[in-house]
PDB file of C-alpha atoms and ligand atoms in Angstrom:
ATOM      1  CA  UNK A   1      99.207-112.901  68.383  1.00  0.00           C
ATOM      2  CA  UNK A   2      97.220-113.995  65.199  1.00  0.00           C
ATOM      3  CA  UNK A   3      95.587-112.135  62.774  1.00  0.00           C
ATOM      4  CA  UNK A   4      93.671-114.791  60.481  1.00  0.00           C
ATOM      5  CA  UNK A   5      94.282-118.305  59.078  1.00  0.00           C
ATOM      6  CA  UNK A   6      96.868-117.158  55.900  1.00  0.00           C
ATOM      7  CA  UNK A   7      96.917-121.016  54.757  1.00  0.00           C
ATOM      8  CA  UNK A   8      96.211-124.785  54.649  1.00  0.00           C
ATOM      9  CA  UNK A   9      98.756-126.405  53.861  1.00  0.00           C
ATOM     10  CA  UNK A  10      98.220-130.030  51.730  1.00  0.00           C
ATOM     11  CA  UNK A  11     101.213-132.172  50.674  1.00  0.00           C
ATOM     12  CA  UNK A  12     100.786-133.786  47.319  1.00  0.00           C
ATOM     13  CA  UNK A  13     102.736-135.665  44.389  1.00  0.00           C
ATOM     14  CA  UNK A  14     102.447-133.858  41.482  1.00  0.00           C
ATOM     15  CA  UNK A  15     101.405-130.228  41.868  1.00  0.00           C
ATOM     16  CA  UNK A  16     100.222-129.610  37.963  1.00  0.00           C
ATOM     17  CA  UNK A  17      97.639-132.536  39.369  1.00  0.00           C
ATOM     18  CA  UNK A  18      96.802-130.830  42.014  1.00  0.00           C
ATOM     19  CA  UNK A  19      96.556-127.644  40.066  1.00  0.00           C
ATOM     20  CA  UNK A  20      93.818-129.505  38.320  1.00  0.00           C
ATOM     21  CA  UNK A  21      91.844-130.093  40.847  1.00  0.00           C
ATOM     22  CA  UNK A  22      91.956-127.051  42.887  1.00  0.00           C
ATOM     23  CA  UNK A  23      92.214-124.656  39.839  1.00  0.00           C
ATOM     24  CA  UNK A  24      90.359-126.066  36.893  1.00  0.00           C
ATOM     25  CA  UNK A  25      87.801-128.245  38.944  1.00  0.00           C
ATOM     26  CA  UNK A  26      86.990-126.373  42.727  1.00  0.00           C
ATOM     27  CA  UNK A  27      87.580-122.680  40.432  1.00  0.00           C
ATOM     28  CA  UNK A  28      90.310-121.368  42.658  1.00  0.00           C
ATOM     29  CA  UNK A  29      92.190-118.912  41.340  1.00  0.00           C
ATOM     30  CA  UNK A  30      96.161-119.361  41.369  1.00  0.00           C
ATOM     31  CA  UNK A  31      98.183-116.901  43.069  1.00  0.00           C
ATOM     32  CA  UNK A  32     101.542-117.940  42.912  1.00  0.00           C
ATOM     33  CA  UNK A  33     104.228-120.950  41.752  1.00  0.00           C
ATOM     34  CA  UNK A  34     107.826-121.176  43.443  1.00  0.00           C
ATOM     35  CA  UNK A  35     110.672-123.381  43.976  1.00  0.00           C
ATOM     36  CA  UNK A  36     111.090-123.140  47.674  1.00  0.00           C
ATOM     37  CA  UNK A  37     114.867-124.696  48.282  1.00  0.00           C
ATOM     38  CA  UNK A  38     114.438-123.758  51.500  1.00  0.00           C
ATOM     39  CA  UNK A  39     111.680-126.039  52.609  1.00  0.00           C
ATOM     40  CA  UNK A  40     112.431-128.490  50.052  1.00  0.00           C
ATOM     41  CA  UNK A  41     109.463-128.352  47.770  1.00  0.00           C
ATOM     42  CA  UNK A  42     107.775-126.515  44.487  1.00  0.00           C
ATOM     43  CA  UNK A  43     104.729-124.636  45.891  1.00  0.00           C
ATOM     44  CA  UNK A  44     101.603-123.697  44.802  1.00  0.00           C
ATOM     45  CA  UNK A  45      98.749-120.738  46.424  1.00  0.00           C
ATOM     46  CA  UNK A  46      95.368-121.316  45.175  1.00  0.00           C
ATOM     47  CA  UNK A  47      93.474-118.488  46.500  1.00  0.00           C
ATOM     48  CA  UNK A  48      90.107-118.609  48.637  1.00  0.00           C
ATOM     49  CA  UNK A  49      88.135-115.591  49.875  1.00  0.00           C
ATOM     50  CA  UNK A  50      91.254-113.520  51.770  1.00  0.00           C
ATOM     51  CA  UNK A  51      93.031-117.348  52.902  1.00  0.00           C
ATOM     52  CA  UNK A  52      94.602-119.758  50.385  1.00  0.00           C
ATOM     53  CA  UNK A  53      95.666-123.212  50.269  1.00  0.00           C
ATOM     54  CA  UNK A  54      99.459-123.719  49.515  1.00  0.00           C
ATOM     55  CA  UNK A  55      99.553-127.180  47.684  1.00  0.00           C
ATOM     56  CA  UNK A  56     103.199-128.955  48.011  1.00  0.00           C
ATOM     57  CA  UNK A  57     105.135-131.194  46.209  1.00  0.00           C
ATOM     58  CA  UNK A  58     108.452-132.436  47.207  1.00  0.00           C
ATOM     59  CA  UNK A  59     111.634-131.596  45.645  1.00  0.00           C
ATOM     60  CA  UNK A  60     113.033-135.139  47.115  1.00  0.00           C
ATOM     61  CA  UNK A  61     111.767-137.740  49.252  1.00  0.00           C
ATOM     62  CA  UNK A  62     114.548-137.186  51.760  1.00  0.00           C
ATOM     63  CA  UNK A  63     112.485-133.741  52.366  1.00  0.00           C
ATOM     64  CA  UNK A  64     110.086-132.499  54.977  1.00  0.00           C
ATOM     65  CA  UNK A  65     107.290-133.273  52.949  1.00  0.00           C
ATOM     66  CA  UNK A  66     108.487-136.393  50.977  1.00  0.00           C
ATOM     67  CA  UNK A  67     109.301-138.185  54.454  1.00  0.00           C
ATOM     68  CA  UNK A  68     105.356-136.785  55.168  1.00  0.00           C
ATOM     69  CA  UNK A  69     104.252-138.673  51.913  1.00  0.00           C
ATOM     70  CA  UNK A  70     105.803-141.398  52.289  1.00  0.00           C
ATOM     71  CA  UNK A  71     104.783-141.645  55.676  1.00  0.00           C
ATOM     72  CA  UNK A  72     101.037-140.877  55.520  1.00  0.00           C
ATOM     73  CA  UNK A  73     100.204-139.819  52.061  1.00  0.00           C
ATOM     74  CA  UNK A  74      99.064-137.052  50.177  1.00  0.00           C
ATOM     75  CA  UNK A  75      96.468-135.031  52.497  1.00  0.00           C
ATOM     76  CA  UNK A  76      96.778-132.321  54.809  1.00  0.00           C
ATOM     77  CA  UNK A  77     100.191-131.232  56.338  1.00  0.00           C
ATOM     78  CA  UNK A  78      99.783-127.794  58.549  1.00  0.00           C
ATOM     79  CA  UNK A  79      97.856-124.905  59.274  1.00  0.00           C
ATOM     80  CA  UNK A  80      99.900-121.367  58.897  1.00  0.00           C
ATOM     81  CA  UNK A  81      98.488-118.533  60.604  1.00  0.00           C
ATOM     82  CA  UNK A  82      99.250-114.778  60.244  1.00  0.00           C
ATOM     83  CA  UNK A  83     101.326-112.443  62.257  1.00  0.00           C
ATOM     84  CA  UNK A  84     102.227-108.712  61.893  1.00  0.00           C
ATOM     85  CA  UNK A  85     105.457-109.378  64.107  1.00  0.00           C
ATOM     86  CA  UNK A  86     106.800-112.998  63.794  1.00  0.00           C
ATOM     87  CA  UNK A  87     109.712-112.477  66.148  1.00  0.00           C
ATOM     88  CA  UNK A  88     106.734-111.793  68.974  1.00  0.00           C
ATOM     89  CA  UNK A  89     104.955-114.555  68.068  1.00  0.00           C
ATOM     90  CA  UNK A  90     107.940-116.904  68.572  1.00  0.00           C
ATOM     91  CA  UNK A  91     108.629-115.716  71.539  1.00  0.00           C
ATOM     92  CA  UNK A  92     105.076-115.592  73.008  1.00  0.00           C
ATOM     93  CA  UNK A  93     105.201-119.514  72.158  1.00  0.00           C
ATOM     94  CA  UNK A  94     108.321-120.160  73.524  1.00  0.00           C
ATOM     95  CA  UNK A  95     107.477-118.403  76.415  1.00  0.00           C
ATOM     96  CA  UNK A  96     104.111-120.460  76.667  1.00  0.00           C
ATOM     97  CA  UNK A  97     106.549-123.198  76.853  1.00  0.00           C
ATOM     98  CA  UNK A  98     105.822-124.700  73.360  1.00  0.00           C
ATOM     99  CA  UNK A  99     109.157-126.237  71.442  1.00  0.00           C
ATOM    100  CA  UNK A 100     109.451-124.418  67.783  1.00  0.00           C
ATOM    101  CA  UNK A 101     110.879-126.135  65.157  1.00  0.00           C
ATOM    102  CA  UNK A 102     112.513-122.942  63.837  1.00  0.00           C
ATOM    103  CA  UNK A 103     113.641-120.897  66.751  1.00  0.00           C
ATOM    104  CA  UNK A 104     114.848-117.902  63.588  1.00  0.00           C
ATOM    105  CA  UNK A 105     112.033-116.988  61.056  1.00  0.00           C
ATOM    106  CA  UNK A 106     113.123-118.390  57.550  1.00  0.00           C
ATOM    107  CA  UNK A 107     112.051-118.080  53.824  1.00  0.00           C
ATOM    108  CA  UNK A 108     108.294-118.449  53.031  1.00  0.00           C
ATOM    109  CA  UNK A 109     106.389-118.225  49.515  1.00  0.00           C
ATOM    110  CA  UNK A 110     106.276-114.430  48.180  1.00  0.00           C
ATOM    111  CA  UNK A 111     109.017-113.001  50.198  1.00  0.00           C
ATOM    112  CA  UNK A 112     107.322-114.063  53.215  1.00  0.00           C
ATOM    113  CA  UNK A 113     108.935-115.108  56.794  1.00  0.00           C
ATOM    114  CA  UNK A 114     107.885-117.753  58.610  1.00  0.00           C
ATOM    115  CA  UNK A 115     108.431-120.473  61.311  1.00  0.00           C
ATOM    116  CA  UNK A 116     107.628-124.163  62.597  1.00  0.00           C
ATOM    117  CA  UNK A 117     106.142-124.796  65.592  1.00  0.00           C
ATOM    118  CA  UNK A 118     106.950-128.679  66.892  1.00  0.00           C
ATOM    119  CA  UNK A 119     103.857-130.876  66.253  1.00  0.00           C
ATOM    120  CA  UNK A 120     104.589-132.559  69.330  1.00  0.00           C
ATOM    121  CA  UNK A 121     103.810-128.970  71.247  1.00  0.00           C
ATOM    122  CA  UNK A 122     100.576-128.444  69.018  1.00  0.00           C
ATOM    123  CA  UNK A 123      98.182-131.633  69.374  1.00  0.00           C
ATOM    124  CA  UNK A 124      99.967-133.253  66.391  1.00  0.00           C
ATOM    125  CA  UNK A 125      98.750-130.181  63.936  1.00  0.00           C
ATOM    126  CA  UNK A 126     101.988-129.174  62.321  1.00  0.00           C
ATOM    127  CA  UNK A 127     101.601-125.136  62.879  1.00  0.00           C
ATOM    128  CA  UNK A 128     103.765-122.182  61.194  1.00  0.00           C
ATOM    129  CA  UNK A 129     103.555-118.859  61.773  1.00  0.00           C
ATOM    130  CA  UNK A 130     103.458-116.509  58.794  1.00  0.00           C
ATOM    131  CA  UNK A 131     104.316-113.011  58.365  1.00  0.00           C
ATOM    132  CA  UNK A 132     103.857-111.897  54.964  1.00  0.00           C
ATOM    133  CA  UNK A 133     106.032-109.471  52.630  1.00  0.00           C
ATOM    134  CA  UNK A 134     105.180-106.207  53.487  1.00  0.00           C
TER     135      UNK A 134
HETATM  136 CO1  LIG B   1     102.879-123.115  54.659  1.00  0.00          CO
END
């Protein structure tokens, strides 16, 4: 069902700060800025060997990831991994009885699709499913 790990995903408060560190101090390289309406944030890729790490700030704090912040903090938020066929892999999770968050793919970073599976159905690991623009 999954190809590779495509991402980390780490929720933060200021993503030129973040750039900073992952950038100018760890040497990543960065792939990619966006303002992602869709999921509510501005979103960085750093890259790493063929993964990345997707750094997010909030666009509000009534989003996804300002509710996380607020919450818990900057830190961590989900692990993405990659599919070829992200219909299949929704249904092979639904069908292993696991609630999604998004039962319909929606807008990703770089033209990519992707979906949310329900923490609750994945150990408390937020987990999306990623199929890249071909
Ligand atoms: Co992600």
């Amino acid at each position: 069902m999954f190809g590779q790990i495509d991402h980390i995903g780490v929720a933060v408060e200021d993503l030129d700060d973040a750039l900073d560190l992952y950038r100018d101090a760890l040497g990543m390289r960065q792939q990619h800025r966006e303002r992602l309406e869709s999921q509510g944030v501005e979103a960085a890729l750093v890259g790493v060997g063929d993964g990345h790490v997707e750094l997010l700030e909030p666009l509000s704090p009534e989003s996804n990831v300002g509710r996380f912040l607020a919450r818990r903090g900057p830190g961590l938020h989900h692990v993405a991994y990659r599919t070829a066929d992200i219909e299949s892999a929704i249904g092979a999770v639904r069908a292993a009885g696991l609630d999604m968050i998004d039962e319909q793919p929606r807008g990703g970073v770089q033209g990519s699709r992707v979906a949310f599976v329900h923490p609750r159905a994945t150990g408390g690991v937020l987990t999306e499913l990623v199929e890249p623009a071909h």
